[in-house]
PDB file of C-alpha atoms and ligand atoms in Angstrom:
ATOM      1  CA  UNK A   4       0.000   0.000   0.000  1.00  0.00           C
ATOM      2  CA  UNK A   5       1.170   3.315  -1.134  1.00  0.00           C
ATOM      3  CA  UNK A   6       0.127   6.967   0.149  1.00  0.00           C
ATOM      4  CA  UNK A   7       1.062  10.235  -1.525  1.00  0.00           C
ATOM      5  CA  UNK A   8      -0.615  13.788  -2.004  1.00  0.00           C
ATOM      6  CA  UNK A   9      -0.486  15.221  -5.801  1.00  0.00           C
ATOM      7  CA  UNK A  10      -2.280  18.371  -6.769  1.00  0.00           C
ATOM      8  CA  UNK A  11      -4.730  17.645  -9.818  1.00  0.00           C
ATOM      9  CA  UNK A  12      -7.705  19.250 -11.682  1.00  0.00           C
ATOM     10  CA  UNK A  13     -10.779  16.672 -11.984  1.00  0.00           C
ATOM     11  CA  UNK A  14     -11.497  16.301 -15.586  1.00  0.00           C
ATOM     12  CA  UNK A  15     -14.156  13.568 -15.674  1.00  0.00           C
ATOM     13  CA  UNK A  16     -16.318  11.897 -12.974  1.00  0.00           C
ATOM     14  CA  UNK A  17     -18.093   8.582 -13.424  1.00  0.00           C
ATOM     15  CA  UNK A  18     -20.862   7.268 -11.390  1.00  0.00           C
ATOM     16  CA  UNK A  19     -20.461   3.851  -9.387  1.00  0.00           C
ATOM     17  CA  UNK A  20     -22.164   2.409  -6.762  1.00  0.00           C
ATOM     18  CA  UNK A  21     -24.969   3.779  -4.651  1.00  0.00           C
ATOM     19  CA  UNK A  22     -22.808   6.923  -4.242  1.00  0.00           C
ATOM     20  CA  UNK A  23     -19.436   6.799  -5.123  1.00  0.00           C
ATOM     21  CA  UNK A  24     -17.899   8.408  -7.702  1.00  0.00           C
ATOM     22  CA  UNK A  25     -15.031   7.299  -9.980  1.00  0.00           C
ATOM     23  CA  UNK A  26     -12.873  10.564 -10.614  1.00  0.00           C
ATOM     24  CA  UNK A  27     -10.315  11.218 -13.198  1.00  0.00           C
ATOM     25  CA  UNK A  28      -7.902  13.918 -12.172  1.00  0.00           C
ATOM     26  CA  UNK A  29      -4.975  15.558 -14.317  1.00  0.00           C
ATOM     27  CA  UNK A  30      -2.288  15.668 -12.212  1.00  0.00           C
ATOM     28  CA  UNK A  31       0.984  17.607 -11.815  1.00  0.00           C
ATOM     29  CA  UNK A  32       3.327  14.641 -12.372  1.00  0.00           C
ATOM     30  CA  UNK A  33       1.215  11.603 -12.613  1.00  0.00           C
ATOM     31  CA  UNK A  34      -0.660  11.816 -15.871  1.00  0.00           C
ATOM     32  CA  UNK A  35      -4.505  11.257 -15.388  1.00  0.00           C
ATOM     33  CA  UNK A  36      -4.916   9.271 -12.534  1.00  0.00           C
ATOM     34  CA  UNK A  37      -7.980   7.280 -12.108  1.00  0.00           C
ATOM     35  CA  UNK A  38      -9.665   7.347  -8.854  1.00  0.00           C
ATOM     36  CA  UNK A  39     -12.343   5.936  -6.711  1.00  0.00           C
ATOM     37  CA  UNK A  40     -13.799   8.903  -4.124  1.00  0.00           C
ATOM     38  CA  UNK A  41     -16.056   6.735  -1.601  1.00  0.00           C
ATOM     39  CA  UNK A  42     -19.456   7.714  -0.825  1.00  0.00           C
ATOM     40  CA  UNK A  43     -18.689  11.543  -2.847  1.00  0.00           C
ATOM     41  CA  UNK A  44     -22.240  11.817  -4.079  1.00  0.00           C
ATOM     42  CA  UNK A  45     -23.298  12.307  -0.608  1.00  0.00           C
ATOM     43  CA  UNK A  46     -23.928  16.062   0.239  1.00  0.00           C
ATOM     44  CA  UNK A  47     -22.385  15.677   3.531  1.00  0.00           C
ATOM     45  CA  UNK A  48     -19.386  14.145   2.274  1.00  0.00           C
ATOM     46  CA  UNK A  49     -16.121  15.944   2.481  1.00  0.00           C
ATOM     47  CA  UNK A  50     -15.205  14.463  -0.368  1.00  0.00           C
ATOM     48  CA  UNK A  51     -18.145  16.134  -2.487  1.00  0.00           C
ATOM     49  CA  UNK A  52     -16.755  19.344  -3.448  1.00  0.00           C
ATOM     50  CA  UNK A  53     -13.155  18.215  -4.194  1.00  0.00           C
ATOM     51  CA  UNK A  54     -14.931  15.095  -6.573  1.00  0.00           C
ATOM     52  CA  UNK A  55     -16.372  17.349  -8.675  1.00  0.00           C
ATOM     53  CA  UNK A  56     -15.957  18.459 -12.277  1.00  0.00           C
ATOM     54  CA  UNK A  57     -13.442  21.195 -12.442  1.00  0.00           C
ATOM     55  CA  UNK A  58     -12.293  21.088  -8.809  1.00  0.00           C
ATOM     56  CA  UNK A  59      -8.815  21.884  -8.284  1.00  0.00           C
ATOM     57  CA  UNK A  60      -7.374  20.087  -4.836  1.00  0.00           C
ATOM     58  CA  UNK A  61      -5.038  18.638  -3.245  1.00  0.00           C
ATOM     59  CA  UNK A  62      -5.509  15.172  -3.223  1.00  0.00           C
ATOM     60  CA  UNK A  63      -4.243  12.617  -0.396  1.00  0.00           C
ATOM     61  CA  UNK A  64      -4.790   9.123  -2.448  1.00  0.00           C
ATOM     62  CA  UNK A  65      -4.239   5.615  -1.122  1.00  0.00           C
ATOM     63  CA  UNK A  66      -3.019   3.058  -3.711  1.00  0.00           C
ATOM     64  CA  UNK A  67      -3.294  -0.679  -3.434  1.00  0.00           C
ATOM     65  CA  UNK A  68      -2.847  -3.300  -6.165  1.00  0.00           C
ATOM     66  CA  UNK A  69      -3.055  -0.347  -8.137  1.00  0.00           C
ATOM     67  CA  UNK A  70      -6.236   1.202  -7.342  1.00  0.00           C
ATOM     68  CA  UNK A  71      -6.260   4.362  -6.066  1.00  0.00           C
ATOM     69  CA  UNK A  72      -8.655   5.643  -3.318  1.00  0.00           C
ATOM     70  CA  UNK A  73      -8.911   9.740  -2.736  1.00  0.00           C
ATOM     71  CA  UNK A  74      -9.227   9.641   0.871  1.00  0.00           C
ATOM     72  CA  UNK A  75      -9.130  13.496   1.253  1.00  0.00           C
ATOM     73  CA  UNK A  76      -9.674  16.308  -0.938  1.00  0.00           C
ATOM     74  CA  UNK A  77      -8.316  20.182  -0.034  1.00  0.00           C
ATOM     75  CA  UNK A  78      -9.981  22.153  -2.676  1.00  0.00           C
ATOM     76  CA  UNK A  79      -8.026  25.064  -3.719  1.00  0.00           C
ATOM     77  CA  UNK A  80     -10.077  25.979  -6.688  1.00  0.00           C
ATOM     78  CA  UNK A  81     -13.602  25.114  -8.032  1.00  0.00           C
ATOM     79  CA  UNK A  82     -14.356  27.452 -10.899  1.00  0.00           C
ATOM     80  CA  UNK A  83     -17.327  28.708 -10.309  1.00  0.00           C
ATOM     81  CA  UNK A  84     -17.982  31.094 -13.107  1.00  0.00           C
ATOM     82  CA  UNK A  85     -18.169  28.503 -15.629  1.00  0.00           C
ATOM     83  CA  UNK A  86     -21.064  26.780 -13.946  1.00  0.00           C
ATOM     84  CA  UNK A  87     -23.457  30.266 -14.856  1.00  0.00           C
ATOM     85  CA  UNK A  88     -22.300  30.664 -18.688  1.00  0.00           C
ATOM     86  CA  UNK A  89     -23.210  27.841 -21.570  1.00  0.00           C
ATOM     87  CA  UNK A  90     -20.284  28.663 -24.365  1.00  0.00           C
ATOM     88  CA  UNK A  91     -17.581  28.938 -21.120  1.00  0.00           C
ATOM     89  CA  UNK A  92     -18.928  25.664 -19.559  1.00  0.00           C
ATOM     90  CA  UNK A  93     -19.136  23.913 -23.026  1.00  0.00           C
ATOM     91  CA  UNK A  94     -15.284  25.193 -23.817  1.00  0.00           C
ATOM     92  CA  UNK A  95     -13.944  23.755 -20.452  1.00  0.00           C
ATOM     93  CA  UNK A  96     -15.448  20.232 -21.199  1.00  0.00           C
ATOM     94  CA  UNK A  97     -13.958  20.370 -24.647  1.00  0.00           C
ATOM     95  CA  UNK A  98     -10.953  21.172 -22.879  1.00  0.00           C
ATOM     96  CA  UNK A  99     -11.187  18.133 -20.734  1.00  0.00           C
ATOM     97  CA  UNK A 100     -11.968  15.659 -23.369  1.00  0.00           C
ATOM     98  CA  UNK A 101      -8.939  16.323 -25.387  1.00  0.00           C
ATOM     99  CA  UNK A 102      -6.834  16.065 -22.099  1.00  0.00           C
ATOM    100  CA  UNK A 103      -8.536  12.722 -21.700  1.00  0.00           C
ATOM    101  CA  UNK A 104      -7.306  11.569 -25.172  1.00  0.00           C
ATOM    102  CA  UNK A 105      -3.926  13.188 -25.940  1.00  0.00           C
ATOM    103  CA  UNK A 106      -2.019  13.005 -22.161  1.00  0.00           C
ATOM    104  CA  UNK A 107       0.196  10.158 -22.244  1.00  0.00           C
ATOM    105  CA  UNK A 108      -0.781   7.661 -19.715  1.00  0.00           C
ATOM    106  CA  UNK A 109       1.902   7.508 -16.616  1.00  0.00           C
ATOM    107  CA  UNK A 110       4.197  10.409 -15.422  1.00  0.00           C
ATOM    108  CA  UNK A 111       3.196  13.097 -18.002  1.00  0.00           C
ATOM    109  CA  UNK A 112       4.479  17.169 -18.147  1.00  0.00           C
ATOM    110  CA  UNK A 113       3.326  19.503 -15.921  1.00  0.00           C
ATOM    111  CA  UNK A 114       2.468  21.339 -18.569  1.00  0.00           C
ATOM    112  CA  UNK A 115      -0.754  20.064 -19.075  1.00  0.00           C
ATOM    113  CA  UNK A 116      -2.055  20.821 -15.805  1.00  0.00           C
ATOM    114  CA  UNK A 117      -0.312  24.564 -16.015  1.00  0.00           C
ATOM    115  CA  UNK A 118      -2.440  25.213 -19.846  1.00  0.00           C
ATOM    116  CA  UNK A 119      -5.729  23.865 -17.970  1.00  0.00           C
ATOM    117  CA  UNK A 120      -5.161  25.675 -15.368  1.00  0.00           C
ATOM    118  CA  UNK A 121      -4.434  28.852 -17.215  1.00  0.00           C
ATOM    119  CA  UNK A 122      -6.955  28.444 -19.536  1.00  0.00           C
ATOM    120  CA  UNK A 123     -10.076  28.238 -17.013  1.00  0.00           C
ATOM    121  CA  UNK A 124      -8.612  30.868 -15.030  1.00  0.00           C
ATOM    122  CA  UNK A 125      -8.589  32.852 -18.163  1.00  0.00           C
ATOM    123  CA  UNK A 126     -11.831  31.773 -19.038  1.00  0.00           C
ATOM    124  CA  UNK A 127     -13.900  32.687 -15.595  1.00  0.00           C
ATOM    125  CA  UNK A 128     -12.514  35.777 -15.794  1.00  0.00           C
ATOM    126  CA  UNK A 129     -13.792  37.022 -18.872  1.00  0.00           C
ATOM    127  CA  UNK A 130     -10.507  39.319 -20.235  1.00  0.00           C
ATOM    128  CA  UNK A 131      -9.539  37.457 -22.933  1.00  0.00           C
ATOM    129  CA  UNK A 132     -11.823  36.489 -25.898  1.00  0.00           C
ATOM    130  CA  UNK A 133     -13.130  32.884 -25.456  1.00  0.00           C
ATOM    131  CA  UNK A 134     -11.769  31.758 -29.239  1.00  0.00           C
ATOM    132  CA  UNK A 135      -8.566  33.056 -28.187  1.00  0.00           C
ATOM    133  CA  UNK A 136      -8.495  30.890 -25.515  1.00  0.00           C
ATOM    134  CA  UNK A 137      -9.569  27.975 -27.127  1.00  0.00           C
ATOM    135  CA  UNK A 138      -6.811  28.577 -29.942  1.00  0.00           C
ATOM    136  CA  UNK A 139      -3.948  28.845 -27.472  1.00  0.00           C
ATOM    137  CA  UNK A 140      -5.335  25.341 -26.014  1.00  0.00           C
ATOM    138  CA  UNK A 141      -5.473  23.769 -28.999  1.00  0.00           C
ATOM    139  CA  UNK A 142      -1.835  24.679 -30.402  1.00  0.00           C
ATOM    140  CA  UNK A 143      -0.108  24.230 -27.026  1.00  0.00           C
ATOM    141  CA  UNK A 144      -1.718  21.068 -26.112  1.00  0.00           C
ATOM    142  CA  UNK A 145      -0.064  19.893 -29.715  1.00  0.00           C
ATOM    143  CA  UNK A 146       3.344  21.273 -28.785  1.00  0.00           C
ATOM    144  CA  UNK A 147       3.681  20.194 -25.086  1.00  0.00           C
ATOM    145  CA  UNK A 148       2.764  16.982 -27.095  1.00  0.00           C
ATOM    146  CA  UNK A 149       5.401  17.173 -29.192  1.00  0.00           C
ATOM    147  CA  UNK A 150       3.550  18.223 -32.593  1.00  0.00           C
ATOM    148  CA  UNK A 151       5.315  21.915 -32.406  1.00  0.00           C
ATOM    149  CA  UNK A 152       4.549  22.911 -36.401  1.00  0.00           C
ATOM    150  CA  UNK A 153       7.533  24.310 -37.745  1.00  0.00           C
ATOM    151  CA  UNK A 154       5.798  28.058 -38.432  1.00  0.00           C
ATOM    152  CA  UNK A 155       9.906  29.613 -38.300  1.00  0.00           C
ATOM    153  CA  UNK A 156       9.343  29.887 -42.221  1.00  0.00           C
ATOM    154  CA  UNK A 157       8.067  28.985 -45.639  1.00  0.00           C
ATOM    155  CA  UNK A 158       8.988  25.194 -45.563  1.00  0.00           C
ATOM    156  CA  UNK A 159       9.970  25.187 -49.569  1.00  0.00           C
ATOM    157  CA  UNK A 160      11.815  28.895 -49.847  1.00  0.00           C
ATOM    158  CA  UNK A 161      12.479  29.870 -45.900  1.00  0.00           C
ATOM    159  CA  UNK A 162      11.104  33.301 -46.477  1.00  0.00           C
ATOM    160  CA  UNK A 163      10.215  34.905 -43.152  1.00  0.00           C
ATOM    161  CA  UNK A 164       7.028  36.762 -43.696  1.00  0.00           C
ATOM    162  CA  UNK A 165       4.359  37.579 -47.120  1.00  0.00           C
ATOM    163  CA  UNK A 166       0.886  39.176 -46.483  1.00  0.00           C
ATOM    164  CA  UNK A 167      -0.582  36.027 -47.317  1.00  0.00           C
ATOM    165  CA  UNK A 168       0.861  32.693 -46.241  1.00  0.00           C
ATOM    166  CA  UNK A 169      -0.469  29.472 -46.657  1.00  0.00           C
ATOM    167  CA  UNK A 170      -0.644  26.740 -43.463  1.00  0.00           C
ATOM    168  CA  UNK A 171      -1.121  22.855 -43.922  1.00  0.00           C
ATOM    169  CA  UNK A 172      -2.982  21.339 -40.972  1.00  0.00           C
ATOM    170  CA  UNK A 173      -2.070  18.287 -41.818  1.00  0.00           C
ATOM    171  CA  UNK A 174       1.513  18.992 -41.687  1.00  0.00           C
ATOM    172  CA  UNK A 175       1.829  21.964 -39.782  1.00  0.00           C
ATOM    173  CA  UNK A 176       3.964  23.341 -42.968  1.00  0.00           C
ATOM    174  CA  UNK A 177       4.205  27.071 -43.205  1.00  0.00           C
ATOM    175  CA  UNK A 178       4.425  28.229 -46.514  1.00  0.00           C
ATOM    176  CA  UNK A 179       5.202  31.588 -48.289  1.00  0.00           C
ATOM    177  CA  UNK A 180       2.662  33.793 -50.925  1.00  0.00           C
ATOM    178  CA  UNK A 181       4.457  32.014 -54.287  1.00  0.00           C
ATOM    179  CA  UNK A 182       4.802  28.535 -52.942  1.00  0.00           C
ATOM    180  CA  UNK A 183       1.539  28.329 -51.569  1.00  0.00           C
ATOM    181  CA  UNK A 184       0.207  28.630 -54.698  1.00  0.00           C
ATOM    182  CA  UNK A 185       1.148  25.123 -55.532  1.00  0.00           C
ATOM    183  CA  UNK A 186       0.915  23.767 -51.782  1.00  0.00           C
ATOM    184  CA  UNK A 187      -2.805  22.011 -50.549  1.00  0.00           C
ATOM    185  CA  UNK A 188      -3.126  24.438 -47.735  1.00  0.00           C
ATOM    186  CA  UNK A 189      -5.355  27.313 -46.760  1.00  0.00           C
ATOM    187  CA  UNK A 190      -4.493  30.972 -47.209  1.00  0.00           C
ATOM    188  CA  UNK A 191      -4.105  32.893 -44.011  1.00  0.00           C
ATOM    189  CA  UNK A 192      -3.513  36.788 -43.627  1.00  0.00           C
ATOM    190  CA  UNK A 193       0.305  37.152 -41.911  1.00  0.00           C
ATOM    191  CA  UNK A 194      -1.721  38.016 -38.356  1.00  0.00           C
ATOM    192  CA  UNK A 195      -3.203  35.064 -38.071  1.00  0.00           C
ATOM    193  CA  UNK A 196       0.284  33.494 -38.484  1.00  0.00           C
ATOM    194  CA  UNK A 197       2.044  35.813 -36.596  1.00  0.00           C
ATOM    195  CA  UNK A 198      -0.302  34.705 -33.471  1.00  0.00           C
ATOM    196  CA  UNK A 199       0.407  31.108 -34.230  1.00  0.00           C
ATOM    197  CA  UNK A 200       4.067  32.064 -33.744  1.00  0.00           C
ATOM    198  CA  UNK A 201       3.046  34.051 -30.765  1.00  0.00           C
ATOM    199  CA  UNK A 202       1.792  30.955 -29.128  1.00  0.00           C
ATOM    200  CA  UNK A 203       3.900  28.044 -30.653  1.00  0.00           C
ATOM    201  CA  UNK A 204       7.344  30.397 -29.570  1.00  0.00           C
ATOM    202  CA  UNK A 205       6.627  32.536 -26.518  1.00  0.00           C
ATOM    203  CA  UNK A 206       7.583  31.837 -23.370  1.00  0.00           C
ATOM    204  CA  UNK A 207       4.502  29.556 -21.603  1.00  0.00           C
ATOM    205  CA  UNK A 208       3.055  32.454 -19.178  1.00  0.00           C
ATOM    206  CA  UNK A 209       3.065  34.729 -22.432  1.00  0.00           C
ATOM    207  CA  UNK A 210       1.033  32.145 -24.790  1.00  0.00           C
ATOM    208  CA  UNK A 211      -2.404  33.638 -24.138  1.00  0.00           C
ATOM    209  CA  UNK A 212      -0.945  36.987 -24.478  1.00  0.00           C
ATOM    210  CA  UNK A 213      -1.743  38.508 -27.876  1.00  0.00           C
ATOM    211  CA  UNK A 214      -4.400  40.794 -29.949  1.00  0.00           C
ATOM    212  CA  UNK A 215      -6.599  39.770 -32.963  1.00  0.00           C
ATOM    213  CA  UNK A 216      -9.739  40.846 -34.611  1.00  0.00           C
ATOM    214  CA  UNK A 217     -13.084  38.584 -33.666  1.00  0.00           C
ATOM    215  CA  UNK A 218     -12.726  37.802 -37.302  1.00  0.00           C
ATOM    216  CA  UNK A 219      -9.400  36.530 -37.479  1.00  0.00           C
ATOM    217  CA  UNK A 220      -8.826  34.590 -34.379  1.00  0.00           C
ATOM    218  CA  UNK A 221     -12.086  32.688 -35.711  1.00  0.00           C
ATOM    219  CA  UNK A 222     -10.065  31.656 -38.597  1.00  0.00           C
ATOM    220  CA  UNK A 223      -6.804  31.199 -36.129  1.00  0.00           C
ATOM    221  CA  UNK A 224      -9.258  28.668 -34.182  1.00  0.00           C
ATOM    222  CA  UNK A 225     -10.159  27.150 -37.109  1.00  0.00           C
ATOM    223  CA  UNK A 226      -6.772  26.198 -38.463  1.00  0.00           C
ATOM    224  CA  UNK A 227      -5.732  25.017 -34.365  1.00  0.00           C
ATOM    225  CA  UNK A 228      -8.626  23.300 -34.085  1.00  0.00           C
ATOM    226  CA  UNK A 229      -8.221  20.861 -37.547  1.00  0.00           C
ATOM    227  CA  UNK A 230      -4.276  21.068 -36.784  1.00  0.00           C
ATOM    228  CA  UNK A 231      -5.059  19.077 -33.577  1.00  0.00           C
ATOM    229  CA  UNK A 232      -7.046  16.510 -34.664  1.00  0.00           C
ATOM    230  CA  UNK A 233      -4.840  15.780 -37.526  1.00  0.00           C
ATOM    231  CA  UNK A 234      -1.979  15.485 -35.033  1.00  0.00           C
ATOM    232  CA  UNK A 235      -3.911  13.028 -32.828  1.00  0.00           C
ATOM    233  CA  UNK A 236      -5.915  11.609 -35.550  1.00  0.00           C
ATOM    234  CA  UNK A 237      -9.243  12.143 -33.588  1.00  0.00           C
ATOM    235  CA  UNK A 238     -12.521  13.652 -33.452  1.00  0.00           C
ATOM    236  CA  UNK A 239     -13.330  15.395 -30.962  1.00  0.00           C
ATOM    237  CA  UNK A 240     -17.262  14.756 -29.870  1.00  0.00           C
ATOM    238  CA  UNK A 241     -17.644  17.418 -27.780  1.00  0.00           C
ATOM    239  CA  UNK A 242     -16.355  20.180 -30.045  1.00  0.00           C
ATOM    240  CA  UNK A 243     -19.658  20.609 -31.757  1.00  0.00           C
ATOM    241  CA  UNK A 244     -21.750  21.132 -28.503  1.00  0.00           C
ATOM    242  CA  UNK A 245     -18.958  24.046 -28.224  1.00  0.00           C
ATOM    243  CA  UNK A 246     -19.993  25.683 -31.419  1.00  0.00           C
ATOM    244  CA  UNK A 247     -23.640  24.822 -31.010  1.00  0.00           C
ATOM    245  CA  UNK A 248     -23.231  26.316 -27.473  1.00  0.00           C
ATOM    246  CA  UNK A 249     -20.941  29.575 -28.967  1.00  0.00           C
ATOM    247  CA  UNK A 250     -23.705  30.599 -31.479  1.00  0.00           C
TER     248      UNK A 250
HETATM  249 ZN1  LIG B 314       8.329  30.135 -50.098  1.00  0.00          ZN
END
């Protein structure tokens, strides 16, 4: 038998029992760990708040023949705001379903848990436009991945920077005005591209950082969102409740 503490954001929670819960919680260090919270479905548990979607603890877990029992949860942060707004709440499940499917199972980066956390912060407090945040999710979750795209320069001529450039999301190849023309790949005004550099090349607390017209960070979230999928080959389910939600 094994105890430990790990901080960790609950990104799923699955009904067992007459009222338990099974939780899945992105930790600092420890990938997703999977968790059984006893008797959390009870409102006079003190496990209830820290079990639930969103909640941000610290979590003291018992492990034994490697299943792991929360036995206490310190909640540090439950993100409330998202609970009162449709598009937000819709956005942060998104969120946690591509966690769910891209972290690597075992020790995993901190990272993760840092962009999650970032981004709901971000998100309940209503400064930054909710596409941008979404874009910045997308494309970092691909790069702490390893899927960084290679957005330095034109892949074909290495020119820097034309008004129009042309990005491959199924590559992640950046190319220039002339050898676009003859690449499969959308053409994107140099903004849009100069974000994706933004995020792809700042330093991490800088990532969400950045200024674009509504208009143009709805094509920047369209070209993050497709780049992602292509990079993990999947569909996402819950994206369209997102843009059903965002209308
Ligand atoms: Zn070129």
């Amino acid at each position: 038998m094994e105890k430990f503490e790990t901080d960790g954001i609950v990104i799923k929670t699955k009904v067992t029992g007459e009222s338990d819960l099974i939780v899945f919680v992105l930790t600092r260090s420890k990938g997703i760990l999977r968790a059984f919270a006893k008797g959390a479905r009870g409102m006079k548990s003190k496990l209830h708040a820290g079990s639930s979607l969103f909640a941000y603890c610290n979590f003291a877990v018992t492990e034994k023949n490697e299943i792991c029992h929360i036995n206490e949860a310190e909640v540090k942060e439950i993100f409330f705001p998202l609970r009162t707004d449709m598009r937000k709440m819709a956005l942060a499940q998104y969120f946690c379903e591509v966690l769910l499917k891209t972290v690597p199972e075992g020790d995993s980066e901190e990272e993760y848990l840092r962009l999650m956390l970032n981004a709901l912060y971000l998100l309940c407090e209503d400064k930054k436009p909710v596409l941008q945040i979404k874009a910045v999710f997308e494309l970092q979750t691909a790069v702490i991945s390893g899927y960084a795209p290679p957005l330095h320069a034109c892949a074909e001529c290495g020119e820097f920077q034309t008004d129009i450039m042309f990005f491959n999301c199924l590559t992640g190849d950046l190319f220039c005005e002339t050898c676009g023309k003859h690449a499969q790949a959308p053409a994107v005004p140099f903004a849009v591209i100069a974000a994706m550099r933004h995020i792809v090349y700042s330093p991490f607390e800088k990532a969400f950082s950045f200024q674009l017209k509504e208009e143009l960070l709805r094509t920047l979230t369209a070209l993050t969102e497709k780049y992602l999928q292509n990079c993990f080959q999947i569909r996402f389910r819950l994206l369209e409740f997102f843009w059903t939600a965002a209308m």
